[in-house]
mmCIF file with all atom_site columns, C-alpha atoms in Angstrom:
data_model
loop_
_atom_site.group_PDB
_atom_site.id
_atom_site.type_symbol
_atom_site.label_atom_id
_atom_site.label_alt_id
_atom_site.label_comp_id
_atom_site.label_asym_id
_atom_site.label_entity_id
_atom_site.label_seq_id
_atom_site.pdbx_PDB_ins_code
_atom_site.Cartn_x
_atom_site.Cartn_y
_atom_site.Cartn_z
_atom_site.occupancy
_atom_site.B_iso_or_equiv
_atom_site.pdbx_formal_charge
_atom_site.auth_seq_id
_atom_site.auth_comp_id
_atom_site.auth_asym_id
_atom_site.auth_atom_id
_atom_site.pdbx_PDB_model_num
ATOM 1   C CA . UNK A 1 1   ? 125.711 9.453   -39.698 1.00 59.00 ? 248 UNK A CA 1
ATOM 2   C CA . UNK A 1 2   ? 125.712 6.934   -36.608 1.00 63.00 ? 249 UNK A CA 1
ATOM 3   C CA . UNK A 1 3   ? 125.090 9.012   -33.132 1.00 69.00 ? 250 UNK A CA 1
ATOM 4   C CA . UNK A 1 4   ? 127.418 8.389   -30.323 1.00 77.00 ? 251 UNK A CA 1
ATOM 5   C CA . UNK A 1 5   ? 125.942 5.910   -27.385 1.00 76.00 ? 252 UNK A CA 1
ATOM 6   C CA . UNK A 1 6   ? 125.467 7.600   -24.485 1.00 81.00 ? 253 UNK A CA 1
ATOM 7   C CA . UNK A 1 7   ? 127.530 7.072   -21.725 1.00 76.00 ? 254 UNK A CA 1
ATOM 8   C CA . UNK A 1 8   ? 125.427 5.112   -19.638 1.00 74.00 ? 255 UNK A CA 1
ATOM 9   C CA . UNK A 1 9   ? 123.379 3.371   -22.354 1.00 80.00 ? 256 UNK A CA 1
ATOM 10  C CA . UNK A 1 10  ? 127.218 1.874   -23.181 1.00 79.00 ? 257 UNK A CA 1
ATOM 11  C CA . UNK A 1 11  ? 127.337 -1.604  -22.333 1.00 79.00 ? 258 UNK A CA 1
ATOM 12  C CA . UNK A 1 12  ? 131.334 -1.361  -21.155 1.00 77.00 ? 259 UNK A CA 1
ATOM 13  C CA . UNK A 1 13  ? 130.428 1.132   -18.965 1.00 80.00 ? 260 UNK A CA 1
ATOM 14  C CA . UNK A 1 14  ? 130.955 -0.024  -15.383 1.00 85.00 ? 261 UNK A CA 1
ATOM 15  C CA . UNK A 1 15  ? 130.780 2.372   -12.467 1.00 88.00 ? 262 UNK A CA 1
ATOM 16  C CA . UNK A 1 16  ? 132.048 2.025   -9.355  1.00 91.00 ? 263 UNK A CA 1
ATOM 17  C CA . UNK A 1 17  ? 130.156 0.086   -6.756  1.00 94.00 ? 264 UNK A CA 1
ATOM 18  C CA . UNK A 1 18  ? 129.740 0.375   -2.833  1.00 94.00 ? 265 UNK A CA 1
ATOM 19  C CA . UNK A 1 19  ? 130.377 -3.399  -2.139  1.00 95.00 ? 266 UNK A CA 1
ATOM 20  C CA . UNK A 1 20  ? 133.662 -3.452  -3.888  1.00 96.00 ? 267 UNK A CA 1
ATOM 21  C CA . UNK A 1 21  ? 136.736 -2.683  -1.439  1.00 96.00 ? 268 UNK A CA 1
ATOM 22  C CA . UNK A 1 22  ? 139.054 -4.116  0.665   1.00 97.00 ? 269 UNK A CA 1
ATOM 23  C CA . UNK A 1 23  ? 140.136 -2.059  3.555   1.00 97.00 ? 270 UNK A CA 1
ATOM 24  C CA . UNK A 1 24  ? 143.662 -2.981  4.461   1.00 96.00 ? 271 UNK A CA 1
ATOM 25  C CA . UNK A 1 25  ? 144.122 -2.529  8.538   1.00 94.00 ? 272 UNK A CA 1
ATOM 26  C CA . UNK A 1 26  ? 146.774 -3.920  10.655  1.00 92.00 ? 273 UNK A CA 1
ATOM 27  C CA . UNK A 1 27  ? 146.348 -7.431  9.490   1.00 91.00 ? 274 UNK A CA 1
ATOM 28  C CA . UNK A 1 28  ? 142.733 -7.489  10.211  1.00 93.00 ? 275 UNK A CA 1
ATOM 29  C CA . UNK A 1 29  ? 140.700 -10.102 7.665   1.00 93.00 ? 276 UNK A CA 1
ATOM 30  C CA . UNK A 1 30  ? 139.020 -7.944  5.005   1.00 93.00 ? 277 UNK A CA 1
ATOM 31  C CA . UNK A 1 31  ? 135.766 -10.106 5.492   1.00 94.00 ? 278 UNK A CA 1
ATOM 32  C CA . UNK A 1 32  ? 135.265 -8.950  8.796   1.00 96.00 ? 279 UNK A CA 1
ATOM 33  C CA . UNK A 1 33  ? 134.626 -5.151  7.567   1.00 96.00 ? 280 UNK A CA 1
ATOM 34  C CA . UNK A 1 34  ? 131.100 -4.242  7.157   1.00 96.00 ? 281 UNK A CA 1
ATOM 35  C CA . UNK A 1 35  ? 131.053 -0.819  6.069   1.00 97.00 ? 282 UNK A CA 1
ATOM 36  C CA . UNK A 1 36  ? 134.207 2.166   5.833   1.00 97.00 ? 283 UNK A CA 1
ATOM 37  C CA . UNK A 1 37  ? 133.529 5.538   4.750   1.00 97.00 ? 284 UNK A CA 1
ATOM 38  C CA . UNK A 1 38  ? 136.069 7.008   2.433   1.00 97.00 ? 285 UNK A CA 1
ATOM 39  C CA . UNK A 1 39  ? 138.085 9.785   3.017   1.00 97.00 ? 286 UNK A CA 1
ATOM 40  C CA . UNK A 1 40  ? 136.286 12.986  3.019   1.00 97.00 ? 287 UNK A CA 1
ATOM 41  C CA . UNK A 1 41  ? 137.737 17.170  3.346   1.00 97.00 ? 288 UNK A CA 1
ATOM 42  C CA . UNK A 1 42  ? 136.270 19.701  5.100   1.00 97.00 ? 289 UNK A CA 1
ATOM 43  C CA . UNK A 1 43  ? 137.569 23.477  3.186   1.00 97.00 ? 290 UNK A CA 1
ATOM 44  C CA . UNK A 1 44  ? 137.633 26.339  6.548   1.00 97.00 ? 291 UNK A CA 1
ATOM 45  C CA . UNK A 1 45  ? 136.587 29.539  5.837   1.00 96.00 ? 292 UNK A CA 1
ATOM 46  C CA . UNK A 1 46  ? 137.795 32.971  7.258   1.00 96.00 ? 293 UNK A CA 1
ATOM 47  C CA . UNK A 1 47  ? 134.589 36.063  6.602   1.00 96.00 ? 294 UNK A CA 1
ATOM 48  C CA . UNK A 1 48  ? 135.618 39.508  6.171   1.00 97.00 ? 295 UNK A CA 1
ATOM 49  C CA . UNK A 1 49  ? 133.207 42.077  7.183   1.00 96.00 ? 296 UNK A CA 1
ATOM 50  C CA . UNK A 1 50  ? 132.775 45.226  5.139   1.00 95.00 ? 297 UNK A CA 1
ATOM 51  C CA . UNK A 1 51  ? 130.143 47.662  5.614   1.00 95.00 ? 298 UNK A CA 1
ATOM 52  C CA . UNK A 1 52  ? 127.227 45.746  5.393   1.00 95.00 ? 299 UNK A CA 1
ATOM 53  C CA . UNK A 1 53  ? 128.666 43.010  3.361   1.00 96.00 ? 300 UNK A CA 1
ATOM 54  C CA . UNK A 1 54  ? 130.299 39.768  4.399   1.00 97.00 ? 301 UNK A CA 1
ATOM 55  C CA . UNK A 1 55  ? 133.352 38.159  1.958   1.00 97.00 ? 302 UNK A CA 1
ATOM 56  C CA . UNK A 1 56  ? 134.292 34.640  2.572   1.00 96.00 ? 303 UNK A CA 1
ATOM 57  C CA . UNK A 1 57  ? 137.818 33.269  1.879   1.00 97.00 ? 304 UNK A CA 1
ATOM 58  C CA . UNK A 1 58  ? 138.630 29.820  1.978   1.00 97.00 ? 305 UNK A CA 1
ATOM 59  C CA . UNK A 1 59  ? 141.048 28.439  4.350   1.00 95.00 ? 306 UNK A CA 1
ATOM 60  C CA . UNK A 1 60  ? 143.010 25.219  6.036   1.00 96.00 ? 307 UNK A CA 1
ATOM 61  C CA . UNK A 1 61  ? 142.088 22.294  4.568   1.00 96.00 ? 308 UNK A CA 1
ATOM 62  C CA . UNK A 1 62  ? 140.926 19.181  7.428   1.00 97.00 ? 309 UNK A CA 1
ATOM 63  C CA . UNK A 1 63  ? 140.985 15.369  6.905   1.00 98.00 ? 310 UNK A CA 1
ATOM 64  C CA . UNK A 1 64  ? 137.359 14.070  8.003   1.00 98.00 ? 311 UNK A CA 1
ATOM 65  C CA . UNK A 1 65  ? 137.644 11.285  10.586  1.00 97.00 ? 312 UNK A CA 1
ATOM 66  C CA . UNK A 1 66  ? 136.750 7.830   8.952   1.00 97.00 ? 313 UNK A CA 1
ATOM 67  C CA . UNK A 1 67  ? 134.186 5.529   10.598  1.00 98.00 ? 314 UNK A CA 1
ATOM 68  C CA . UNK A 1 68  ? 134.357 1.851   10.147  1.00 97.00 ? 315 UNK A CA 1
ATOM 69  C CA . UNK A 1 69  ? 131.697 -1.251  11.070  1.00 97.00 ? 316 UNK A CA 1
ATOM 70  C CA . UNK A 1 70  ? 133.426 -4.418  11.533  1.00 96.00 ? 317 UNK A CA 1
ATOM 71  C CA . UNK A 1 71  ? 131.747 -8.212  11.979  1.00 95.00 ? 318 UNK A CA 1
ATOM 72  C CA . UNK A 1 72  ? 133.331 -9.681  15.508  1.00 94.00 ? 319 UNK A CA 1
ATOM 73  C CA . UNK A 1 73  ? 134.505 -13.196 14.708  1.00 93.00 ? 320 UNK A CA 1
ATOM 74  C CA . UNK A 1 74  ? 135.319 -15.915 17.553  1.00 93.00 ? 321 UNK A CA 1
ATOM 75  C CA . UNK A 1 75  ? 139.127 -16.743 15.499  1.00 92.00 ? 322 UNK A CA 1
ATOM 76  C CA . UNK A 1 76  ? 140.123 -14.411 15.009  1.00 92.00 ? 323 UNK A CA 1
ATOM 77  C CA . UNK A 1 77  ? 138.947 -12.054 18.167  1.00 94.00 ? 324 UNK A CA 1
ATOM 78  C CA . UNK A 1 78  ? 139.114 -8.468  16.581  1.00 95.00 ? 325 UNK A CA 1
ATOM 79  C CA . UNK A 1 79  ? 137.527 -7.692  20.143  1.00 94.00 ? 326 UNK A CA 1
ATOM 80  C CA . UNK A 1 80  ? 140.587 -8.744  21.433  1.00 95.00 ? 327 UNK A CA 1
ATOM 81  C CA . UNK A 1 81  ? 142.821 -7.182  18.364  1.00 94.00 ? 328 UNK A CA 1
ATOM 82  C CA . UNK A 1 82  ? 141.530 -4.324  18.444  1.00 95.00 ? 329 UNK A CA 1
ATOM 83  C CA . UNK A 1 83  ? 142.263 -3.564  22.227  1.00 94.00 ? 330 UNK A CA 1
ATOM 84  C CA . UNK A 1 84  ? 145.851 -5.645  21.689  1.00 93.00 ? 331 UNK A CA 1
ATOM 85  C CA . UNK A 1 85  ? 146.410 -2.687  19.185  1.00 92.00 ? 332 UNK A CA 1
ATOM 86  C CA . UNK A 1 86  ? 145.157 0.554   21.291  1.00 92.00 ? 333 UNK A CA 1
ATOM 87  C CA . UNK A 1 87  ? 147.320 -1.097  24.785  1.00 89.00 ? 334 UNK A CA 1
ATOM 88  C CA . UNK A 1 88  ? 150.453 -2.017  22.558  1.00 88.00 ? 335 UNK A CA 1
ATOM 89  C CA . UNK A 1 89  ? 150.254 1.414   21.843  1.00 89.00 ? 336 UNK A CA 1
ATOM 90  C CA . UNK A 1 90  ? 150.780 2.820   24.364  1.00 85.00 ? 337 UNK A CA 1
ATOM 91  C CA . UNK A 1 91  ? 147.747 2.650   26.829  1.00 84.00 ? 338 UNK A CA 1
ATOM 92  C CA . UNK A 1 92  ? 148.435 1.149   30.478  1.00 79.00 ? 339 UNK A CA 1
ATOM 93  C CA . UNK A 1 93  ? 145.826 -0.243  32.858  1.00 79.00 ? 340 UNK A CA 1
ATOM 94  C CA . UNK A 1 94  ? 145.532 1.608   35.979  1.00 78.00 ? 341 UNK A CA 1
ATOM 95  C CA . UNK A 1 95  ? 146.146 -1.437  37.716  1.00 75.00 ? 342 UNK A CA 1
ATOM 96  C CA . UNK A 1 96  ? 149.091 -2.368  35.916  1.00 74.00 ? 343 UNK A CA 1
ATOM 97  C CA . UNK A 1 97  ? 150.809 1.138   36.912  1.00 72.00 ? 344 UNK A CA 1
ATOM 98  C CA . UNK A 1 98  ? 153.378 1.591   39.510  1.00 71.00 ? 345 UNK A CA 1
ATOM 99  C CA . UNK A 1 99  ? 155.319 4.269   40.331  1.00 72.00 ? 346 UNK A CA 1
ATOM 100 C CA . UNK A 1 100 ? 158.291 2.786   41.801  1.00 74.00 ? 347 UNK A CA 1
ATOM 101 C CA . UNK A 1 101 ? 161.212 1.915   39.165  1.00 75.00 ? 348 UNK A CA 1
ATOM 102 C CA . UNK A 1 102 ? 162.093 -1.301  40.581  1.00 74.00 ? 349 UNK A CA 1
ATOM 103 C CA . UNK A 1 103 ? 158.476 -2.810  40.455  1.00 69.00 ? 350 UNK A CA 1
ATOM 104 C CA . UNK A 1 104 ? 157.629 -4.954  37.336  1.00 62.00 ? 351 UNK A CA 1
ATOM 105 C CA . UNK A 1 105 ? 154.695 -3.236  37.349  1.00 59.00 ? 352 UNK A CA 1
ATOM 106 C CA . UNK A 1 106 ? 156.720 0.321   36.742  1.00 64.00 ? 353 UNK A CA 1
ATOM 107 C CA . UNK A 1 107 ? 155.121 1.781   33.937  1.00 63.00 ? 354 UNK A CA 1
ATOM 108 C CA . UNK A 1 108 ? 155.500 5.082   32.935  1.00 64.00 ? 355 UNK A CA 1
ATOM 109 C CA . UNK A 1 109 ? 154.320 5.296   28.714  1.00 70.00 ? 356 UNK A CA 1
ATOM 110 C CA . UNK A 1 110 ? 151.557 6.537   27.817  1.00 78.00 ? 357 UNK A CA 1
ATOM 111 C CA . UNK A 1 111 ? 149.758 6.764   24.106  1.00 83.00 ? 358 UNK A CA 1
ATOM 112 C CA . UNK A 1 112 ? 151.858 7.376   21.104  1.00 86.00 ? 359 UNK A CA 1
ATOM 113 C CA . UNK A 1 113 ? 150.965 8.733   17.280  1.00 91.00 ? 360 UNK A CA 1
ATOM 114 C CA . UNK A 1 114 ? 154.415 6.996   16.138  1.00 92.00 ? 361 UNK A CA 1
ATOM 115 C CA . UNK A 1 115 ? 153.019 3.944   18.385  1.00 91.00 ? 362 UNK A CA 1
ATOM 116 C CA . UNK A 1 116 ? 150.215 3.863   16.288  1.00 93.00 ? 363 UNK A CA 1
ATOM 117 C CA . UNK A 1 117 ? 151.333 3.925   13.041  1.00 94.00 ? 364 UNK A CA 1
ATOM 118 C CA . UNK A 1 118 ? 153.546 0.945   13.398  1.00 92.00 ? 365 UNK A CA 1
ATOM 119 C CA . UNK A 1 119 ? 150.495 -0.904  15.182  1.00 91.00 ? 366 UNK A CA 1
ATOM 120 C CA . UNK A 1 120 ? 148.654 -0.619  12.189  1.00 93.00 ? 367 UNK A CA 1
ATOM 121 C CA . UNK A 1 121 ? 150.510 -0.058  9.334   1.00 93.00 ? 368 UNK A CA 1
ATOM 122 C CA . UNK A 1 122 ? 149.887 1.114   6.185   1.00 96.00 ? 369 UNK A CA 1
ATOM 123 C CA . UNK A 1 123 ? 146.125 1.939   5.994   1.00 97.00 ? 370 UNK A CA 1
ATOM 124 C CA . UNK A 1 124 ? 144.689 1.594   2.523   1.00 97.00 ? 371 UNK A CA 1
ATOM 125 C CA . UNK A 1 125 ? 141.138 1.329   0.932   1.00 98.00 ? 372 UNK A CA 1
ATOM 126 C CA . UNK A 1 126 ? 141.384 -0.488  -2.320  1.00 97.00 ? 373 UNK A CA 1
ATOM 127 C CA . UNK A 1 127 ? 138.181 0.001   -4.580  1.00 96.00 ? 374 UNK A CA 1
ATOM 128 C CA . UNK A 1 128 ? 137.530 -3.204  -7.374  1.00 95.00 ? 375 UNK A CA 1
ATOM 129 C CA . UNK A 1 129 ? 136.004 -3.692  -10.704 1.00 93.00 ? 376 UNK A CA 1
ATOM 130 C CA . UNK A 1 130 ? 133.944 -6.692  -11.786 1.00 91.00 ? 377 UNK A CA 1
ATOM 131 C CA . UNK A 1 131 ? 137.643 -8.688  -12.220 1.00 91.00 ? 378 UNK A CA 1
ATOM 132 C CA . UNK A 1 132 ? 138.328 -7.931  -8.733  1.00 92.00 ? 379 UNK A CA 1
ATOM 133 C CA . UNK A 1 133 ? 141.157 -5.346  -10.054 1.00 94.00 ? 380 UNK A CA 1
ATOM 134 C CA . UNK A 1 134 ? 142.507 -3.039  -8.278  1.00 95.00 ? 381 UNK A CA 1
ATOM 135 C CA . UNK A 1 135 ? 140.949 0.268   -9.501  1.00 95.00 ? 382 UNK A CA 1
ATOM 136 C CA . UNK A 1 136 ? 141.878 2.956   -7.164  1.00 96.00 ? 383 UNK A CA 1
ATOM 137 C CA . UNK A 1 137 ? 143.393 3.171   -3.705  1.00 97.00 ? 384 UNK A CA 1
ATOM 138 C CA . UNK A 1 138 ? 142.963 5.151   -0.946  1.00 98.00 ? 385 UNK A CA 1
ATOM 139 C CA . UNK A 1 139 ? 146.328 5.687   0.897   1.00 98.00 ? 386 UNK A CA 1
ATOM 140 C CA . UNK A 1 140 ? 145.354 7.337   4.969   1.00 98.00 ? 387 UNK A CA 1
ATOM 141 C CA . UNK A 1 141 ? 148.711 8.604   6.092   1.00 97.00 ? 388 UNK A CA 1
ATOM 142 C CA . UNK A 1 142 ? 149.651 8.922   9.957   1.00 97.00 ? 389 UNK A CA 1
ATOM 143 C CA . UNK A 1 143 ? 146.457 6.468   10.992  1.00 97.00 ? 390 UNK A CA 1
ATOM 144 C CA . UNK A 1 144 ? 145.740 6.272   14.737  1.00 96.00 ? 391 UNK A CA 1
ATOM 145 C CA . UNK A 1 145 ? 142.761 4.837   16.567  1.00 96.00 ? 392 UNK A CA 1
ATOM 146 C CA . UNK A 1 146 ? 140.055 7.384   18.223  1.00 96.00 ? 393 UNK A CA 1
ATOM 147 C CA . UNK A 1 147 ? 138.166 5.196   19.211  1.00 96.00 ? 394 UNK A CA 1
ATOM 148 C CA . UNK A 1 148 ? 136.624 1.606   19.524  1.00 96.00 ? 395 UNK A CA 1
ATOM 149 C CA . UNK A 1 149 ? 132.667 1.149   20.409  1.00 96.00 ? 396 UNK A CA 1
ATOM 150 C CA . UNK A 1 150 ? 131.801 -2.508  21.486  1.00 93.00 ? 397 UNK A CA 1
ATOM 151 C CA . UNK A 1 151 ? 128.404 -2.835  20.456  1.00 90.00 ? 398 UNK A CA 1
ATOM 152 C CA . UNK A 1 152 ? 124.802 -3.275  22.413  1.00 90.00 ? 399 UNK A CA 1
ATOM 153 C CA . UNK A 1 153 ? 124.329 -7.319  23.466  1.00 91.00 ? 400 UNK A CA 1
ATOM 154 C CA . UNK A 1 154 ? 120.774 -8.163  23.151  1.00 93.00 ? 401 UNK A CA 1
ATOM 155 C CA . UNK A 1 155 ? 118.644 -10.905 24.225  1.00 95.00 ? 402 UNK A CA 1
ATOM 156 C CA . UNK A 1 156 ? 115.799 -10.477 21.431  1.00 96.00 ? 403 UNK A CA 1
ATOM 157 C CA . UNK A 1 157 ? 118.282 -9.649  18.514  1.00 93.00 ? 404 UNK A CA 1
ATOM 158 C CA . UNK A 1 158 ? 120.036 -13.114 16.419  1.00 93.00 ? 405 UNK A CA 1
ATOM 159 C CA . UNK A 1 159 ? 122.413 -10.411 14.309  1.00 92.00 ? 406 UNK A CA 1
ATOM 160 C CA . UNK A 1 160 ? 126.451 -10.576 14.401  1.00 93.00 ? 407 UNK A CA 1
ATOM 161 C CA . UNK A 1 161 ? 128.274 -8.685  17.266  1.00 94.00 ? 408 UNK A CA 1
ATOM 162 C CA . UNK A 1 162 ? 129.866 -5.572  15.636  1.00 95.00 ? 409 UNK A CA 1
ATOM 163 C CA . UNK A 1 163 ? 132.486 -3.257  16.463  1.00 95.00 ? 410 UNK A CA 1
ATOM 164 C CA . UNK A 1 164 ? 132.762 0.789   15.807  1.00 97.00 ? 411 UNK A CA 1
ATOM 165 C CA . UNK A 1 165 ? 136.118 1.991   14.689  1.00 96.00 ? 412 UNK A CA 1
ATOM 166 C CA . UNK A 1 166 ? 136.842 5.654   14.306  1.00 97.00 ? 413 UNK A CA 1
ATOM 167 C CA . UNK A 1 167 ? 140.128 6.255   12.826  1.00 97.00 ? 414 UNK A CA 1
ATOM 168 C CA . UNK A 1 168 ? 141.881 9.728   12.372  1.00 97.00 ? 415 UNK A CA 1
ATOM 169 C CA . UNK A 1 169 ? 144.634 10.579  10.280  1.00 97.00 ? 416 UNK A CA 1
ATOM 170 C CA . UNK A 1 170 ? 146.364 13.482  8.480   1.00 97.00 ? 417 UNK A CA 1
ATOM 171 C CA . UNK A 1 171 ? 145.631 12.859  5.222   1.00 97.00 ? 418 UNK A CA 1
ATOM 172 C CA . UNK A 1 172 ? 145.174 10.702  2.371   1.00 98.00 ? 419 UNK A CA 1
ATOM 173 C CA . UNK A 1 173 ? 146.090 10.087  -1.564  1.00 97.00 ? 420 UNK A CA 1
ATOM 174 C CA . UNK A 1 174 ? 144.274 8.636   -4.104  1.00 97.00 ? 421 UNK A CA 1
ATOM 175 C CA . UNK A 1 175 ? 145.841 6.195   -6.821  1.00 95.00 ? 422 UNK A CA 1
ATOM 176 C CA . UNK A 1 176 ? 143.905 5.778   -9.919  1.00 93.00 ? 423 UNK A CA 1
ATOM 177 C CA . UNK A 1 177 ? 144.381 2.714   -11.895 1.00 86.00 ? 424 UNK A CA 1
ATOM 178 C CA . UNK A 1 178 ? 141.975 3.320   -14.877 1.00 67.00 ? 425 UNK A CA 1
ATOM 179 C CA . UNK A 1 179 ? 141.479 5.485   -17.419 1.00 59.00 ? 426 UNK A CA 1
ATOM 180 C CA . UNK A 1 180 ? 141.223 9.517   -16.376 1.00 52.00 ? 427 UNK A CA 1
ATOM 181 C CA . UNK A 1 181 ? 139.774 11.962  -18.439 1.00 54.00 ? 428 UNK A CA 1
#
Protein backbone atom coordinates (compact mmCIF):
# COMPACT_ATOMS: atom_id res chain seq x y z
CA UNK A 1 0.00 0.00 0.00
CA UNK A 2 2.05 3.22 -1.16
CA UNK A 3 1.58 6.22 1.59
CA UNK A 4 0.62 9.56 0.33
CA UNK A 5 3.71 12.26 0.09
CA UNK A 6 3.31 14.78 2.33
CA UNK A 7 2.48 18.01 1.29
CA UNK A 8 5.59 19.68 1.63
CA UNK A 9 7.92 16.72 0.97
CA UNK A 10 5.96 17.02 -2.73
CA UNK A 11 8.27 18.19 -5.20
CA UNK A 12 5.29 20.30 -7.24
CA UNK A 13 4.60 21.95 -4.30
CA UNK A 14 5.42 25.64 -4.66
CA UNK A 15 4.34 28.18 -2.08
CA UNK A 16 4.02 31.53 -2.40
CA UNK A 17 7.02 33.75 -2.06
CA UNK A 18 7.63 37.40 -0.67
CA UNK A 19 9.74 38.59 -3.72
CA UNK A 20 7.12 37.72 -6.22
CA UNK A 21 4.64 40.77 -6.99
CA UNK A 22 4.13 43.51 -9.01
CA UNK A 23 2.34 46.37 -7.48
CA UNK A 24 0.45 48.20 -10.15
CA UNK A 25 0.32 52.20 -9.15
CA UNK A 26 -0.46 55.03 -11.35
CA UNK A 27 2.02 54.14 -13.97
CA UNK A 28 4.83 53.94 -11.59
CA UNK A 29 7.74 51.23 -12.87
CA UNK A 30 7.23 48.05 -10.83
CA UNK A 31 11.13 47.92 -10.30
CA UNK A 32 11.15 50.87 -8.35
CA UNK A 33 8.96 49.16 -5.41
CA UNK A 34 10.93 47.81 -2.63
CA UNK A 35 8.57 46.42 -0.30
CA UNK A 36 4.23 46.70 -0.09
CA UNK A 37 2.37 45.16 2.59
CA UNK A 38 -0.77 43.42 1.56
CA UNK A 39 -4.02 44.22 2.51
CA UNK A 40 -4.80 43.47 6.02
CA UNK A 41 -8.59 43.75 8.31
CA UNK A 42 -8.95 44.84 11.52
CA UNK A 43 -12.65 42.96 13.08
CA UNK A 44 -14.16 45.94 15.96
CA UNK A 45 -15.58 44.70 18.83
CA UNK A 46 -18.56 46.04 20.97
CA UNK A 47 -18.31 44.32 25.12
CA UNK A 48 -21.40 43.83 26.95
CA UNK A 49 -21.18 43.97 30.61
CA UNK A 50 -23.19 41.59 32.75
CA UNK A 51 -22.79 41.16 36.32
CA UNK A 52 -19.39 40.41 36.66
CA UNK A 53 -18.91 39.07 33.24
CA UNK A 54 -17.85 40.78 30.05
CA UNK A 55 -19.36 39.34 26.37
CA UNK A 56 -17.66 40.49 23.31
CA UNK A 57 -19.45 40.83 19.92
CA UNK A 58 -17.77 41.45 16.87
CA UNK A 59 -18.35 44.47 14.88
CA UNK A 60 -17.47 46.89 11.65
CA UNK A 61 -15.04 45.52 9.70
CA UNK A 62 -11.77 48.28 8.77
CA UNK A 63 -9.36 48.16 5.77
CA UNK A 64 -5.68 48.44 7.32
CA UNK A 65 -3.73 51.26 5.67
CA UNK A 66 -1.00 49.80 3.27
CA UNK A 67 2.63 50.97 3.54
CA UNK A 68 4.87 50.92 0.58
CA UNK A 69 9.00 51.45 0.15
CA UNK A 70 9.87 52.62 -3.19
CA UNK A 71 13.67 52.99 -4.86
CA UNK A 72 13.91 56.93 -6.12
CA UNK A 73 15.26 56.78 -9.66
CA UNK A 74 16.81 59.98 -11.53
CA UNK A 75 14.27 59.03 -15.01
CA UNK A 76 11.93 58.58 -14.00
CA UNK A 77 11.65 61.11 -10.77
CA UNK A 78 8.96 59.28 -8.57
CA UNK A 79 10.07 62.25 -6.17
CA UNK A 80 8.66 64.35 -8.57
CA UNK A 81 5.59 61.80 -9.51
CA UNK A 82 4.67 61.28 -6.56
CA UNK A 83 4.10 65.04 -5.56
CA UNK A 84 2.75 65.61 -9.48
CA UNK A 85 0.07 63.05 -8.21
CA UNK A 86 -0.88 64.47 -4.52
CA UNK A 87 -0.95 68.53 -6.28
CA UNK A 88 -2.95 67.24 -9.44
CA UNK A 89 -5.15 66.18 -6.93
CA UNK A 90 -6.15 68.61 -5.62
CA UNK A 91 -3.48 70.25 -3.28
CA UNK A 92 -2.54 74.08 -3.97
CA UNK A 93 0.61 75.86 -2.83
CA UNK A 94 0.00 78.62 -0.53
CA UNK A 95 1.77 80.74 -2.78
CA UNK A 96 -0.03 79.82 -5.73
CA UNK A 97 -3.49 80.87 -3.96
CA UNK A 98 -5.36 83.97 -4.62
CA UNK A 99 -8.47 84.99 -3.64
CA UNK A 100 -9.51 87.28 -6.25
CA UNK A 101 -11.43 85.55 -9.34
CA UNK A 102 -9.78 87.44 -11.96
CA UNK A 103 -6.12 86.56 -10.86
CA UNK A 104 -4.47 83.55 -12.66
CA UNK A 105 -3.43 82.67 -9.54
CA UNK A 106 -7.35 82.25 -8.29
CA UNK A 107 -7.48 79.01 -6.86
CA UNK A 108 -10.07 77.83 -4.87
CA UNK A 109 -9.86 73.44 -4.96
CA UNK A 110 -8.75 71.78 -2.52
CA UNK A 111 -8.03 67.73 -2.10
CA UNK A 112 -10.37 65.30 -3.65
CA UNK A 113 -11.08 61.26 -2.98
CA UNK A 114 -12.63 61.18 -6.69
CA UNK A 115 -9.31 63.29 -7.57
CA UNK A 116 -7.44 60.58 -6.37
CA UNK A 117 -8.71 57.72 -7.78
CA UNK A 118 -8.35 58.90 -11.30
CA UNK A 119 -4.64 60.04 -10.36
CA UNK A 120 -3.84 56.67 -9.70
CA UNK A 121 -5.94 54.32 -11.11
CA UNK A 122 -6.65 51.02 -10.58
CA UNK A 123 -4.43 49.82 -7.66
CA UNK A 124 -3.58 46.16 -7.84
CA UNK A 125 -0.97 43.77 -6.19
CA UNK A 126 -0.36 40.86 -8.46
CA UNK A 127 1.41 37.84 -6.62
CA UNK A 128 3.65 35.29 -9.26
CA UNK A 129 4.68 31.75 -9.45
CA UNK A 130 8.05 30.48 -10.65
CA UNK A 131 6.57 31.17 -14.55
CA UNK A 132 6.01 34.63 -13.60
CA UNK A 133 2.04 33.81 -13.75
CA UNK A 134 -0.26 35.64 -12.45
CA UNK A 135 -1.44 33.76 -9.30
CA UNK A 136 -3.61 35.99 -7.33
CA UNK A 137 -4.44 39.68 -7.31
CA UNK A 138 -5.08 42.05 -4.92
CA UNK A 139 -7.69 44.61 -6.19
CA UNK A 140 -7.55 48.13 -3.40
CA UNK A 141 -10.73 49.93 -4.28
CA UNK A 142 -11.15 53.86 -3.73
CA UNK A 143 -7.04 54.30 -3.33
CA UNK A 144 -5.90 57.75 -2.15
CA UNK A 145 -2.52 58.91 -0.93
CA UNK A 146 -1.99 59.60 3.04
CA UNK A 147 0.98 60.29 2.82
CA UNK A 148 4.53 60.55 1.18
CA UNK A 149 7.88 60.46 3.51
CA UNK A 150 11.06 61.63 1.58
CA UNK A 151 13.67 59.83 3.21
CA UNK A 152 16.87 60.86 5.59
CA UNK A 153 20.02 62.15 3.12
CA UNK A 154 23.18 61.04 4.63
CA UNK A 155 26.70 61.81 4.17
CA UNK A 156 28.17 58.37 5.61
CA UNK A 157 25.42 56.09 3.99
CA UNK A 158 26.14 54.84 -0.17
CA UNK A 159 22.33 53.14 -0.13
CA UNK A 160 19.46 54.24 -2.76
CA UNK A 161 17.22 57.28 -1.81
CA UNK A 162 13.78 55.80 -0.87
CA UNK A 163 10.42 57.03 -0.58
CA UNK A 164 7.46 56.08 2.11
CA UNK A 165 4.04 55.72 0.65
CA UNK A 166 1.04 55.19 2.84
CA UNK A 167 -1.97 54.52 0.89
CA UNK A 168 -5.62 54.18 2.28
CA UNK A 169 -8.49 52.77 0.71
CA UNK A 170 -11.91 51.19 1.38
CA UNK A 171 -11.36 47.92 0.61
CA UNK A 172 -9.96 45.27 -1.38
CA UNK A 173 -10.73 41.76 -3.33
CA UNK A 174 -8.75 39.00 -3.87
CA UNK A 175 -8.64 37.00 -7.31
CA UNK A 176 -7.32 33.57 -7.13
CA UNK A 177 -5.90 32.07 -10.18
CA UNK A 178 -4.89 28.54 -8.92
CA UNK A 179 -6.27 25.76 -7.59
CA UNK A 180 -8.61 26.32 -4.18
CA UNK A 181 -9.41 23.74 -1.94
Amino acid sequence: MATAIPVWANPLTEPKRKFKFVLNLAGIPAYVVKTTDRPAITVGETKHEFLIHDFYFPGRVSWNEISISLVDPIDPDVSRKLLDLVRNAGYVYPGDFSPTPGDPNFQLKSLGKTNFIDQLGQVTIDTLNTAGETIETWKLNNVWVKSVTYNQMSYSDEGLIELQLQIRYDWAELESFGAVE
